[in-house]
mmCIF file of C-alpha atoms and ligand atoms in Angstrom:
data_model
loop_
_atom_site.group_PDB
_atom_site.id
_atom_site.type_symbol
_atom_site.label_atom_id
_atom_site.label_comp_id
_atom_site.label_asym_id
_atom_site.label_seq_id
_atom_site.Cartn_x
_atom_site.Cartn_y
_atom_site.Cartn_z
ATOM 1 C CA UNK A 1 0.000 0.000 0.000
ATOM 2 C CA UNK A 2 1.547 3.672 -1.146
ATOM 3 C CA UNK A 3 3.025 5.173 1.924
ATOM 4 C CA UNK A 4 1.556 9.183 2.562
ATOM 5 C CA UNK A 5 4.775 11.699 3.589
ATOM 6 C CA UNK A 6 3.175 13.414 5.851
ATOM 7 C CA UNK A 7 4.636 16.871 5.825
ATOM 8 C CA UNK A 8 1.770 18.658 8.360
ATOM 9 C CA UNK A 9 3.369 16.307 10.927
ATOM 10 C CA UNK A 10 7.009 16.571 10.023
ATOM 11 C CA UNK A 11 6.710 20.284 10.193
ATOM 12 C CA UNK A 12 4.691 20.381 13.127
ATOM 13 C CA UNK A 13 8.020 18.797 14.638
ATOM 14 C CA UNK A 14 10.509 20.517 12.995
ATOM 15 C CA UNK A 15 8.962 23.513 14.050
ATOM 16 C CA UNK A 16 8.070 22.205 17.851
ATOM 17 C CA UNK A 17 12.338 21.358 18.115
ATOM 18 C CA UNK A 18 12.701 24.802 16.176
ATOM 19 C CA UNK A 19 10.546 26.380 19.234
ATOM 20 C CA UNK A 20 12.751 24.394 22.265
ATOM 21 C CA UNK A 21 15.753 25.893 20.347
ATOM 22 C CA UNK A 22 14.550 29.517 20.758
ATOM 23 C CA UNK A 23 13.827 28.766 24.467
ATOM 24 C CA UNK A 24 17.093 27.826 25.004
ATOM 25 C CA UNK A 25 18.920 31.137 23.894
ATOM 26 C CA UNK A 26 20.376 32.932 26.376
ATOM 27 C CA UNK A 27 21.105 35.843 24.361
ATOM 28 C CA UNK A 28 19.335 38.928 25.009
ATOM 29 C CA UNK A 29 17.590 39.186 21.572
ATOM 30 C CA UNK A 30 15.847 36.295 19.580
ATOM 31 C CA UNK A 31 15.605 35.646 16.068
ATOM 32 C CA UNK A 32 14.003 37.976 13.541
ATOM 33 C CA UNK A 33 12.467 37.811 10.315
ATOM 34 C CA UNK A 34 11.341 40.577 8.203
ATOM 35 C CA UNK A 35 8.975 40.187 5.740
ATOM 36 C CA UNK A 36 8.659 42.368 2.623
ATOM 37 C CA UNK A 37 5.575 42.946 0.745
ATOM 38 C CA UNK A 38 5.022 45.081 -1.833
ATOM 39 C CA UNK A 39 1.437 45.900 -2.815
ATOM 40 C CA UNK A 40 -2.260 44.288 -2.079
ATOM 41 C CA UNK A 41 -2.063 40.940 -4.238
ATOM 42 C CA UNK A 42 -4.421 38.611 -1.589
ATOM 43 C CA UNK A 43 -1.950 35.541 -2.236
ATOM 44 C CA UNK A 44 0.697 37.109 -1.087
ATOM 45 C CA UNK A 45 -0.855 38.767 1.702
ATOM 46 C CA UNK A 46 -1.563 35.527 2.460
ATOM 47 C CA UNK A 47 1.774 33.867 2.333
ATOM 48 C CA UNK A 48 3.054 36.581 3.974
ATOM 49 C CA UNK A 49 0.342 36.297 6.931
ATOM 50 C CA UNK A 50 1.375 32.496 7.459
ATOM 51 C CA UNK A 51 5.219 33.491 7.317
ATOM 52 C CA UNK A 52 4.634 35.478 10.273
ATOM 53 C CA UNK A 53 2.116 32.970 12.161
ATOM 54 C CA UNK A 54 4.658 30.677 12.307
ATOM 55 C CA UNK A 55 7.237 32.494 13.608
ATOM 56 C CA UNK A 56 5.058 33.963 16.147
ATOM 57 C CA UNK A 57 4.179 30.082 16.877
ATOM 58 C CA UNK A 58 7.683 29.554 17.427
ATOM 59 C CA UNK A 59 8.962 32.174 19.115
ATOM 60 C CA UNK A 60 11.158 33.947 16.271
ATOM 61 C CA UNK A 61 10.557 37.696 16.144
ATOM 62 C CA UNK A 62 8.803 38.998 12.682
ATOM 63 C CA UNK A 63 8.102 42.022 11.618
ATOM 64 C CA UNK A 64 6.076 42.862 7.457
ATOM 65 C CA UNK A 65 7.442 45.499 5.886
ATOM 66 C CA UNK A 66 4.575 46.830 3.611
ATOM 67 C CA UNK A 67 4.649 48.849 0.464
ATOM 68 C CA UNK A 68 2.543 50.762 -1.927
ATOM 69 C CA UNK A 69 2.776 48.810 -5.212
ATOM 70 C CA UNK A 70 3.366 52.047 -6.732
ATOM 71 C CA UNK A 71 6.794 52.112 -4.491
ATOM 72 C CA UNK A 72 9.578 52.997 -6.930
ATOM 73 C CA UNK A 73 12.908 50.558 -7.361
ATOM 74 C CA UNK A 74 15.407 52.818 -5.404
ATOM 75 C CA UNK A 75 13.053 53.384 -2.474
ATOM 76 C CA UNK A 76 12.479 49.600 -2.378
ATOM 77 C CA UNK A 77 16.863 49.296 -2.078
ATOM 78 C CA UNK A 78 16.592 51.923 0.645
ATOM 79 C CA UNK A 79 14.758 49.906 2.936
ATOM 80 C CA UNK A 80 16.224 46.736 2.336
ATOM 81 C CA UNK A 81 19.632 48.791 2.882
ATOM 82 C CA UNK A 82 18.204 49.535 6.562
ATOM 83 C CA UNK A 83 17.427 46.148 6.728
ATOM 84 C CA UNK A 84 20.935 44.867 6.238
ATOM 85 C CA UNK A 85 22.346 47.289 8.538
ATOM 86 C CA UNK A 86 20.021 46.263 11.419
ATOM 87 C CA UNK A 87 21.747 44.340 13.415
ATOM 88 C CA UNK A 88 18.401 42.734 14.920
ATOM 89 C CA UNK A 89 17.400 41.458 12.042
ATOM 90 C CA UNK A 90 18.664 38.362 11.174
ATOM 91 C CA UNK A 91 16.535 37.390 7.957
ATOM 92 C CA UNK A 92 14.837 39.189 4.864
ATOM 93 C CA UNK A 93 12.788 37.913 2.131
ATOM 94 C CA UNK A 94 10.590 39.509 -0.248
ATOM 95 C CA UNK A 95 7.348 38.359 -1.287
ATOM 96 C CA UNK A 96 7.734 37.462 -4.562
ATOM 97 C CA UNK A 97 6.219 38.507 -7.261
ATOM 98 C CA UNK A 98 7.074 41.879 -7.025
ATOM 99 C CA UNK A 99 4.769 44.307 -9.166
ATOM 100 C CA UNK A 100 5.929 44.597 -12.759
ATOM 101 C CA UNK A 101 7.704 47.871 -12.729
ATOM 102 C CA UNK A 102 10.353 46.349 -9.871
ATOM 103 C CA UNK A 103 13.361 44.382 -11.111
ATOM 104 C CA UNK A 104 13.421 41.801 -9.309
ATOM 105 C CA UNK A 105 16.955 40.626 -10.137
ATOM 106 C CA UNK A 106 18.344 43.845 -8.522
ATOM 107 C CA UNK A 107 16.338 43.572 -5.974
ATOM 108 C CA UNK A 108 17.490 39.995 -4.912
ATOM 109 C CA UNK A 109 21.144 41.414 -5.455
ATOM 110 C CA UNK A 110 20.145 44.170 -2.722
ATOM 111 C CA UNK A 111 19.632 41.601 0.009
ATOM 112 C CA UNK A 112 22.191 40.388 1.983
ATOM 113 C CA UNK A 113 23.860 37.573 1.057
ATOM 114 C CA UNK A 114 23.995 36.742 5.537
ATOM 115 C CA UNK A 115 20.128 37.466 5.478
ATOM 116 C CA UNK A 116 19.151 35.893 2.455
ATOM 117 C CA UNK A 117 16.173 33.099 4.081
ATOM 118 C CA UNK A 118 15.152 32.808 1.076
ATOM 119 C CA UNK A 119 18.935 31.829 -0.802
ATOM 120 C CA UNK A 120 17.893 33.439 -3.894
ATOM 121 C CA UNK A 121 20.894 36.087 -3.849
ATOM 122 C CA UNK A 122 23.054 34.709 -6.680
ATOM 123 C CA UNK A 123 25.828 34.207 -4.132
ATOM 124 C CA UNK A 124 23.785 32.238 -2.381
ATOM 125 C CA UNK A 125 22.699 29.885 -5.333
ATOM 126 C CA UNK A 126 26.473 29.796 -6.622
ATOM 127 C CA UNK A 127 27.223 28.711 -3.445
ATOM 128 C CA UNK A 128 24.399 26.123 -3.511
ATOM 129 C CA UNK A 129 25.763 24.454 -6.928
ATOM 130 C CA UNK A 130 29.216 24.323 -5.593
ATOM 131 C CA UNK A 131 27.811 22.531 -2.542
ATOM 132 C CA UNK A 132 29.114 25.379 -0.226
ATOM 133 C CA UNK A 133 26.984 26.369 2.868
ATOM 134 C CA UNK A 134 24.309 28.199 1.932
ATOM 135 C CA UNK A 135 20.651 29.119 2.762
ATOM 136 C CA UNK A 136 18.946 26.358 0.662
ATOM 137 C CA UNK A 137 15.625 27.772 -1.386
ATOM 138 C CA UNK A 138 12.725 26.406 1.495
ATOM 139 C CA UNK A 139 10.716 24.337 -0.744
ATOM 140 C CA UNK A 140 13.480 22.181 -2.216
ATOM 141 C CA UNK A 141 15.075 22.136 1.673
ATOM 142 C CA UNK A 142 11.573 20.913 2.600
ATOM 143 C CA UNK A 143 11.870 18.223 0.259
ATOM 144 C CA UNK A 144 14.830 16.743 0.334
ATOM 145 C CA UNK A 145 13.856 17.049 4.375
ATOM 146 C CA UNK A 146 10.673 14.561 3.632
ATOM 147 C CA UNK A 147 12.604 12.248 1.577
ATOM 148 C CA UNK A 148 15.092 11.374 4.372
ATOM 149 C CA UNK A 149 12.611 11.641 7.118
ATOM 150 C CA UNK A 150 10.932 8.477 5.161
ATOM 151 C CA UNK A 151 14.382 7.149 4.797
ATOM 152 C CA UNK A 152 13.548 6.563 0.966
ATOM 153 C CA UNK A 153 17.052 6.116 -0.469
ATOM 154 C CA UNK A 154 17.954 7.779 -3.698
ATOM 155 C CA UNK A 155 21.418 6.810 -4.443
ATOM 156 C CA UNK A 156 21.451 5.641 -7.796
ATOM 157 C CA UNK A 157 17.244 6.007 -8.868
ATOM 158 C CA UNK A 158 16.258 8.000 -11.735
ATOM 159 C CA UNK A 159 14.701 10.788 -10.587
ATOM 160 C CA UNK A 160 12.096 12.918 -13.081
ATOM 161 C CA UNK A 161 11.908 16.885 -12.150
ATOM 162 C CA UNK A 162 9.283 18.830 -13.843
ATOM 163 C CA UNK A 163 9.900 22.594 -14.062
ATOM 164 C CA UNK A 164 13.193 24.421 -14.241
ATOM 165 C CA UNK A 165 12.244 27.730 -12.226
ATOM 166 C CA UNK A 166 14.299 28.676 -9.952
ATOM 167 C CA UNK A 167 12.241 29.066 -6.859
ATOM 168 C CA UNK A 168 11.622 24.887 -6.661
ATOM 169 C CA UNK A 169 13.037 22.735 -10.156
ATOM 170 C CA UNK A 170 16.813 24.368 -10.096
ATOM 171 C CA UNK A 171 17.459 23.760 -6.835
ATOM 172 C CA UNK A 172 15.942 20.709 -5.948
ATOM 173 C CA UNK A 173 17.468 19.517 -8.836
ATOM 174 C CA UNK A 174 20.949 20.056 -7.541
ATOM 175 C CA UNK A 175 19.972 18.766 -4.200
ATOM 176 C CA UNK A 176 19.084 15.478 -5.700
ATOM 177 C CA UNK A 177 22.207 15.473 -7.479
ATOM 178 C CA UNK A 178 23.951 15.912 -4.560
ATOM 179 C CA UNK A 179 22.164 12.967 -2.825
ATOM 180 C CA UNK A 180 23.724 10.628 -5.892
ATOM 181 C CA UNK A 181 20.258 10.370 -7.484
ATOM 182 C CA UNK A 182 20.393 10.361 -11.525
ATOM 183 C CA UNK A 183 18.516 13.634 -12.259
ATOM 184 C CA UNK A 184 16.537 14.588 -15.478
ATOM 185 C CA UNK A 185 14.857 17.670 -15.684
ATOM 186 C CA UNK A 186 11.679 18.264 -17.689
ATOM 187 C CA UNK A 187 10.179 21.813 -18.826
ATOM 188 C CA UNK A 188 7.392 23.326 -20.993
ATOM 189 C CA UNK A 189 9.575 22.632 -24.021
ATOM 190 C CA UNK A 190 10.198 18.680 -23.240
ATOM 191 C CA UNK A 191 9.199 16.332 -26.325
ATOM 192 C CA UNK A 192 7.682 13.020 -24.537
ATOM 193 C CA UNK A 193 7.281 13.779 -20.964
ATOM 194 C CA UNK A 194 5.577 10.483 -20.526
ATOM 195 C CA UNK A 195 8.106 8.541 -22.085
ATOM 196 C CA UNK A 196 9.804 9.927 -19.071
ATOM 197 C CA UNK A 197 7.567 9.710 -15.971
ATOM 198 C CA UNK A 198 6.888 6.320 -17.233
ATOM 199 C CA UNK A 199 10.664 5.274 -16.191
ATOM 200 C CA UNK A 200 11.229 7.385 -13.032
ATOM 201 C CA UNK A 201 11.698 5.838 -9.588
ATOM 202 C CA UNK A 202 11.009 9.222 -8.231
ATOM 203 C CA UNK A 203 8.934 12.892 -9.804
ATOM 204 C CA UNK A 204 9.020 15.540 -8.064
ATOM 205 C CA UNK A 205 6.185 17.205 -9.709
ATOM 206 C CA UNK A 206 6.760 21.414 -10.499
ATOM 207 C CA UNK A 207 5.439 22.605 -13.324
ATOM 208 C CA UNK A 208 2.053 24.112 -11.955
ATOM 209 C CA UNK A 209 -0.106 21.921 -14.250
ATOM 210 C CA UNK A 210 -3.390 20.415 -12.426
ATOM 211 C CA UNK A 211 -3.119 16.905 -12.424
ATOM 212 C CA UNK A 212 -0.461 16.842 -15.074
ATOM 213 C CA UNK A 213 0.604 13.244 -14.107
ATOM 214 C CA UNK A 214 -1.590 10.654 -14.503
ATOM 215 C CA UNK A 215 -2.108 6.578 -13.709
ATOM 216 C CA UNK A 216 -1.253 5.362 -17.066
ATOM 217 C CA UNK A 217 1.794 8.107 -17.421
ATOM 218 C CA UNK A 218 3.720 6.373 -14.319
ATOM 219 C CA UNK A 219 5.159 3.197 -13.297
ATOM 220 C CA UNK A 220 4.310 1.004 -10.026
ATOM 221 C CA UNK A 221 6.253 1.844 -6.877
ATOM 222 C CA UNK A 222 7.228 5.385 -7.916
ATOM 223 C CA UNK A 223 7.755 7.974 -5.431
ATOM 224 C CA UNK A 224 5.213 11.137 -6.072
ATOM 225 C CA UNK A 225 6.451 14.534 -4.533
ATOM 226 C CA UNK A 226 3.572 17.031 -5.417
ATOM 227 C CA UNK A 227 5.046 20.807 -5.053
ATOM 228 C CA UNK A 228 1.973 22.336 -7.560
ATOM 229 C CA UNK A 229 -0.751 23.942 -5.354
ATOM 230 C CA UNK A 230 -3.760 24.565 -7.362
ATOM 231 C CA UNK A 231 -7.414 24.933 -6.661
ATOM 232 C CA UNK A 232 -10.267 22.493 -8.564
ATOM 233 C CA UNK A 233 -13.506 23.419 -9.601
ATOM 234 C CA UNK A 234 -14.830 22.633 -5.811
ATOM 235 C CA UNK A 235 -12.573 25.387 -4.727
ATOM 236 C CA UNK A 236 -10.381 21.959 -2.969
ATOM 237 C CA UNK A 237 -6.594 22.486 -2.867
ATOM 238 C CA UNK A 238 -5.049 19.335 -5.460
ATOM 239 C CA UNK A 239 -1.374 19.831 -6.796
ATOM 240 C CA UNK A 240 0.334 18.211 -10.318
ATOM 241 C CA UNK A 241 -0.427 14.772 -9.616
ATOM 242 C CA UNK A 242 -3.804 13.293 -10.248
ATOM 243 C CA UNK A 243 -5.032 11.742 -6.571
ATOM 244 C CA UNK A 244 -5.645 8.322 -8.710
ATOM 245 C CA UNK A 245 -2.411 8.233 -8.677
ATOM 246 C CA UNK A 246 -1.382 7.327 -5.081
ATOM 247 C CA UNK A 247 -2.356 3.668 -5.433
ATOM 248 C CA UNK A 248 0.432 3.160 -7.857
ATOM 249 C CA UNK A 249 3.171 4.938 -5.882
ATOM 250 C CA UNK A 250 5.559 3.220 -3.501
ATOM 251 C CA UNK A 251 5.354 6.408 -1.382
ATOM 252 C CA UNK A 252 3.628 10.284 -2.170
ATOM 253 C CA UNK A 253 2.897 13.488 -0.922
ATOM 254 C CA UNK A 254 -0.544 14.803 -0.752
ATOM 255 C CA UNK A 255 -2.084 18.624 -1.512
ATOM 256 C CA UNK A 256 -2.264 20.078 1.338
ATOM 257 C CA UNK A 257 -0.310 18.821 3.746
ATOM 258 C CA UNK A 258 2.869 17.685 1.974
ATOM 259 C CA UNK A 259 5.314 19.872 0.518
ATOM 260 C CA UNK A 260 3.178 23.209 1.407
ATOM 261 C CA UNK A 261 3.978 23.413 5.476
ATOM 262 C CA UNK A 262 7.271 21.908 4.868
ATOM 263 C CA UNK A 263 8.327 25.026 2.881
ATOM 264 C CA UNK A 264 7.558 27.486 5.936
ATOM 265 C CA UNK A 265 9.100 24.899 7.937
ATOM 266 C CA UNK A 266 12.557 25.414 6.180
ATOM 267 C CA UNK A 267 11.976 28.901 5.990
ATOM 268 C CA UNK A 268 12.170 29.140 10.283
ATOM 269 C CA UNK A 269 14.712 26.873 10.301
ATOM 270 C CA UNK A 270 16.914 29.066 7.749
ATOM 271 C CA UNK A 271 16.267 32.190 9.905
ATOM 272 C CA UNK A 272 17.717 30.066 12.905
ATOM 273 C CA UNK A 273 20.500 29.774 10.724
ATOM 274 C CA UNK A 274 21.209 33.014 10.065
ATOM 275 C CA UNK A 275 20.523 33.839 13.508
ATOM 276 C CA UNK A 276 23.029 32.112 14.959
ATOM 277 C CA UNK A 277 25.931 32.701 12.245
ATOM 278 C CA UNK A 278 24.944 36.917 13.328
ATOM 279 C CA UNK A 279 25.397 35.385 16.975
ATOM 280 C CA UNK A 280 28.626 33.775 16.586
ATOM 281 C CA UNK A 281 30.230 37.092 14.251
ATOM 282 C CA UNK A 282 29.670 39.349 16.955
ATOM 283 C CA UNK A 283 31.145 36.726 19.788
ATOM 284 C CA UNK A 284 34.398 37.278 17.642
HETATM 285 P P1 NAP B 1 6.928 28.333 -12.518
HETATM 286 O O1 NAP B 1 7.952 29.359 -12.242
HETATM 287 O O2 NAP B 1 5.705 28.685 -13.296
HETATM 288 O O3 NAP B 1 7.672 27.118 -13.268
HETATM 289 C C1 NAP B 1 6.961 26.070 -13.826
HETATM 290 C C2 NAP B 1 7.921 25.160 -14.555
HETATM 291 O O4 NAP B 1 7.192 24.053 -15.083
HETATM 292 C C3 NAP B 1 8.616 25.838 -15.743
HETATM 293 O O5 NAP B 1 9.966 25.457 -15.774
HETATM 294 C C4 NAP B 1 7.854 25.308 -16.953
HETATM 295 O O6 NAP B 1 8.655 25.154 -18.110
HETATM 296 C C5 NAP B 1 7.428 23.941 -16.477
HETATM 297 N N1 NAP B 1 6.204 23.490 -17.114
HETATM 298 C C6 NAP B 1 5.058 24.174 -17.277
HETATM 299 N N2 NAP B 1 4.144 23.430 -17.921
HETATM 300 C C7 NAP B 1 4.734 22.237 -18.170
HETATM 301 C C8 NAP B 1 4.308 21.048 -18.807
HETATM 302 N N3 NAP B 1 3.082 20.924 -19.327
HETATM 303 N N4 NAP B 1 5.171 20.022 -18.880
HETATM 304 C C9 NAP B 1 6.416 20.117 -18.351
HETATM 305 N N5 NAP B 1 6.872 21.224 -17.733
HETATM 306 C C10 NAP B 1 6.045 22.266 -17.649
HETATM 307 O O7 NAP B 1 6.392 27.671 -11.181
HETATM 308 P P2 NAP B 1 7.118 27.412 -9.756
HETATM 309 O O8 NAP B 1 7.253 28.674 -9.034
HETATM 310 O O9 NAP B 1 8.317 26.533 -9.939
HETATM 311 O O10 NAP B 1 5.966 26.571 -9.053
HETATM 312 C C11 NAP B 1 5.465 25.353 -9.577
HETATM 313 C C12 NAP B 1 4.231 24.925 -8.823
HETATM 314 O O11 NAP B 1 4.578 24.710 -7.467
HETATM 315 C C13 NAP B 1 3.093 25.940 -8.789
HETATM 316 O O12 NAP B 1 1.866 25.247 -8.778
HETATM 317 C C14 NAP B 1 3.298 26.662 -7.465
HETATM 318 O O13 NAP B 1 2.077 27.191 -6.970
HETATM 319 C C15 NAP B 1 3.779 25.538 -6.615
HETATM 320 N N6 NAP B 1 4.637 25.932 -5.487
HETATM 321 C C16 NAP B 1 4.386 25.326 -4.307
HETATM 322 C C17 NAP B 1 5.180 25.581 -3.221
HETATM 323 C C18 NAP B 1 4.906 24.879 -1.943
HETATM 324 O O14 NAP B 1 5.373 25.302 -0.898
HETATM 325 N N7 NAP B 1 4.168 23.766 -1.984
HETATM 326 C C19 NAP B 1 6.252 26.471 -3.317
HETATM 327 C C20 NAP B 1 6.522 27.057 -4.547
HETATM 328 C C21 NAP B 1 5.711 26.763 -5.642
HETATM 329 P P3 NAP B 1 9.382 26.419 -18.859
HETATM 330 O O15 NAP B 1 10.586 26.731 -18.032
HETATM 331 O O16 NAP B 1 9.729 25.878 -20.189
HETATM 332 O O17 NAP B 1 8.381 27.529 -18.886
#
């Protein structure tokens, strides 16, 4: 019988051990997150709201930073400038996507490299290719985090990635590289892309295409990681992978509760890491 990865209750205790970890500091300040958000888009008001739930549930300090959309590029690098130069805050991410008239390149280039939660500066994803320390991206963290915690071993398996952004396909694509697994990426432009989900041990599923994979397009025993969140026409959350499918896998994440919490997970536990690297700097 296919195996659910339940990522509700692996980040439930990632983020409970996340929580005994703040208790413990003896420091006088705790960790901080700061949250940028430009405009009123209601997703991202949204993800922004559950950023800062969670740290609140954990005990890290948050605070949003919220713009007018109509906020112009240099007045966007002027706060994040104050940002980096506070020395109490130990993370910054911007809600992406940023309204058209931003660059969002420069602004990513803007954030400190130390602060970077989200590891999008491209120091950060340099470092992540020449597997350097780094801030890993959250979702892909979260994943690779779900894999071991199921001990599924992927030294060696052929391992399908849809989508080549580089929020979730880049970097999880590395990441599975790095755990010896045989990647192959797949994108928009790929020829037979059931030729290839038809001979993968594992897919993690990107590409933000309802149901996209399908029974017949798979092979017994795979391992399904859904990362598409979409919504159906009952207004019910589903991802890439058709829910017919879980009787076929070996092992697979649902929509919600697999990949989704495990991102914000990773995102707390990356602000613990930049927490204590500030920490340890100004011990020196
Ligand atoms: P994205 O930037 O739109 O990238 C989608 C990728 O999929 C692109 O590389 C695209 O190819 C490829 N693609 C699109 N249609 C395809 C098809 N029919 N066959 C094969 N490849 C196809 O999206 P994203 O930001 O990576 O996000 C992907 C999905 O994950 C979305 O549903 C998003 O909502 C969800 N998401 C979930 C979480 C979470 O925490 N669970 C986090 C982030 C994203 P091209 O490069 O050729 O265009």
């Amino acid at each position: 019988m296919a195996i659910l990865m339940d990522g509700k209750a692996l980040s439930d205790q990632v983020k409970a051990a996340i929580q005994a970890d703040v208790l413990k500091i003896t420091e006088t300040r705790k960790p901080k997150l700061a949250v940028v958000l430009v405009g009123d888009d209601p997703a991202s008001q949204i993800y922004v709201q559950s950023k800062i739930k969670a740290c609140q549930q954990v005990g890290i300090e948050s605070v949003a930073k919220v713009f007018d959309a109509d906020i112009t590029q240099i007045e966007l690098l002027v706060a994040l400038k104050r940002l980096n130069q506070d020395t109490t805050v130990d993370g910054i991410l911007v809600q992406l996507p940023l309204p058209k008239h931003l660059d969002e390149q420069e602004v990513m280039l803007n954030i400190s490299p130390e602060k970077d939660v989200d590891g999008f500066h491209p120091l950060n994803v340099g470092r992540l290719h020449l597997r350097q320390a780094t801030f890993v991206p959250a979702t892909p963290k979260g994943i690779i985090a779900l894999i071991k915690a199921y001990n599924i071993d992927l030294e060696g398996k052929d391992v399908l990635v849809i989508g080549r952004s580089n929020l979730v396909g880049r970097p999880i694509a590395q990441l599975l590289l790095n755990e010896n697994a045989t990647v192959t990426i797949a994108h928009s432009r790929t020829q037979d892309l059931k030729q290839l989900t038809k001979a993968a041990d594992v897919i993690v599923a990107a590409a933000g295409v309802m149901h996209l994979i399908q029974p017949d397009t798979i092979k017994a025993g795979v391992v399904l990681i859904d990362v598409g969140i979409h919504r159906d026409s009952n207004g019910k959350l589903t991802g890439d992978v058709a829910p017919s499918c879980y009787e076929k896998a070996s092992y697979y994440t649902p929509v919600p509760k697999g990949v989704g919490p495990m991102t914000i997970a990773m995102l707390l536990k990356n602000t613990m890491q930049a927490y204590q690297r500030q920490v340890k700097q100004h011990e020196v």
